[in-house]
Amino acid sequence: MSKSELQNEIVKATEELPESLVKEILDFAEFLINKQAKLSNEQIRLELDGLSQSEISHLEEEFTGYKLAYPKIND
């Protein structure tokens, strides 16, 4: 079954549910999204931890001034 077919099946399945249960489904979907993001961040952290000193130096040079060039919106 394709992703769009699965999404359609989920919509059909939720049509008969009360609003409170649909909210639970949304909460669970958001939980899964956050979980996936955390796993991605952990993988990046592991990869960065495995870099050699020369690779770290290269990255530091590559991103010098990054915070000034691209300041955070909410800072």
PDB file of C-alpha atoms in Angstrom, residues 14-74:
ATOM      1  CA  THR A  14     -11.024   8.401  11.874  1.00  0.00           C
ATOM      2  CA  GLU A  15     -14.291   9.616  10.342  1.00  0.00           C
ATOM      3  CA  GLU A  16     -16.345   7.461  12.710  1.00  0.00           C
ATOM      4  CA  LEU A  17     -14.364   8.358  15.826  1.00  0.00           C
ATOM      5  CA  PRO A  18     -15.304  11.037  18.341  1.00  0.00           C
ATOM      6  CA  GLU A  19     -13.196  14.200  18.378  1.00  0.00           C
ATOM      7  CA  SER A  20     -11.376  13.171  21.565  1.00  0.00           C
ATOM      8  CA  LEU A  21     -10.011  10.025  19.913  1.00  0.00           C
ATOM      9  CA  VAL A  22      -9.040  11.896  16.748  1.00  0.00           C
ATOM     10  CA  LYS A  23      -7.041  14.256  18.992  1.00  0.00           C
ATOM     11  CA  GLU A  24      -5.281  11.218  20.476  1.00  0.00           C
ATOM     12  CA  ILE A  25      -4.352  10.065  16.979  1.00  0.00           C
ATOM     13  CA  LEU A  26      -2.932  13.518  16.238  1.00  0.00           C
ATOM     14  CA  ASP A  27      -0.999  13.479  19.522  1.00  0.00           C
ATOM     15  CA  PHE A  28       0.466  10.084  18.632  1.00  0.00           C
ATOM     16  CA  ALA A  29       1.453  11.249  15.135  1.00  0.00           C
ATOM     17  CA  GLU A  30       3.192  14.290  16.651  1.00  0.00           C
ATOM     18  CA  PHE A  31       4.952  12.008  19.143  1.00  0.00           C
ATOM     19  CA  LEU A  32       6.270   9.890  16.259  1.00  0.00           C
ATOM     20  CA  ILE A  33       7.464  12.998  14.399  1.00  0.00           C
ATOM     21  CA  ASN A  34       9.347  14.204  17.500  1.00  0.00           C
ATOM     22  CA  LYS A  35      10.800  10.746  18.095  1.00  0.00           C
ATOM     23  CA  GLN A  36      12.083  10.601  14.515  1.00  0.00           C
ATOM     24  CA  ALA A  37      13.639  14.071  14.849  1.00  0.00           C
ATOM     25  CA  LYS A  38      15.388  13.064  18.085  1.00  0.00           C
ATOM     26  CA  LEU A  39      16.801   9.944  16.420  1.00  0.00           C
ATOM     27  CA  SER A  40      18.087  12.075  13.538  1.00  0.00           C
ATOM     28  CA  ASN A  41      19.729  14.480  15.990  1.00  0.00           C
ATOM     29  CA  GLU A  42      21.333  11.590  17.875  1.00  0.00           C
ATOM     30  CA  GLN A  43      22.704  10.163  14.614  1.00  0.00           C
ATOM     31  CA  ILE A  44      24.213  13.540  13.693  1.00  0.00           C
ATOM     32  CA  ARG A  45      25.742  13.823  17.171  1.00  0.00           C
ATOM     33  CA  LEU A  46      27.271  10.343  16.858  1.00  0.00           C
ATOM     34  CA  GLU A  47      28.715  11.184  13.452  1.00  0.00           C
ATOM     35  CA  LEU A  48      30.178  14.447  14.761  1.00  0.00           C
ATOM     36  CA  ASP A  49      31.700  12.628  17.738  1.00  0.00           C
ATOM     37  CA  GLY A  50      33.484  10.308  15.298  1.00  0.00           C
ATOM     38  CA  LEU A  51      35.207  13.084  13.338  1.00  0.00           C
ATOM     39  CA  SER A  52      38.977  13.436  13.357  1.00  0.00           C
ATOM     40  CA  GLN A  53      40.579  16.674  14.531  1.00  0.00           C
ATOM     41  CA  SER A  54      41.325  17.727  10.941  1.00  0.00           C
ATOM     42  CA  GLU A  55      37.671  17.187   9.981  1.00  0.00           C
ATOM     43  CA  ILE A  56      36.542  19.224  12.989  1.00  0.00           C
ATOM     44  CA  SER A  57      38.941  22.035  12.067  1.00  0.00           C
ATOM     45  CA  HIS A  58      37.616  22.014   8.513  1.00  0.00           C
ATOM     46  CA  LEU A  59      34.006  22.301   9.717  1.00  0.00           C
ATOM     47  CA  GLU A  60      34.902  25.104  12.119  1.00  0.00           C
ATOM     48  CA  GLU A  61      36.572  27.024   9.270  1.00  0.00           C
ATOM     49  CA  GLU A  62      33.669  26.323   6.924  1.00  0.00           C
ATOM     50  CA  PHE A  63      31.112  27.720   9.354  1.00  0.00           C
ATOM     51  CA  THR A  64      33.099  30.686  10.712  1.00  0.00           C
ATOM     52  CA  GLY A  65      30.723  33.626  11.008  1.00  0.00           C
ATOM     53  CA  TYR A  66      27.672  31.440  10.417  1.00  0.00           C
ATOM     54  CA  LYS A  67      25.793  32.812  13.431  1.00  0.00           C
ATOM     55  CA  LEU A  68      26.418  36.382  12.274  1.00  0.00           C
ATOM     56  CA  ALA A  69      25.399  35.649   8.689  1.00  0.00           C
ATOM     57  CA  TYR A  70      22.325  33.626   9.694  1.00  0.00           C
ATOM     58  CA  PRO A  71      21.072  34.844  13.094  1.00  0.00           C
ATOM     59  CA  LYS A  72      18.198  33.009  14.713  1.00  0.00           C
ATOM     60  CA  ILE A  73      14.847  34.683  14.291  1.00  0.00           C
ATOM     61  CA  ASN A  74      13.917  34.339  17.973  1.00  0.00           C
TER      62      ASN A  74
END
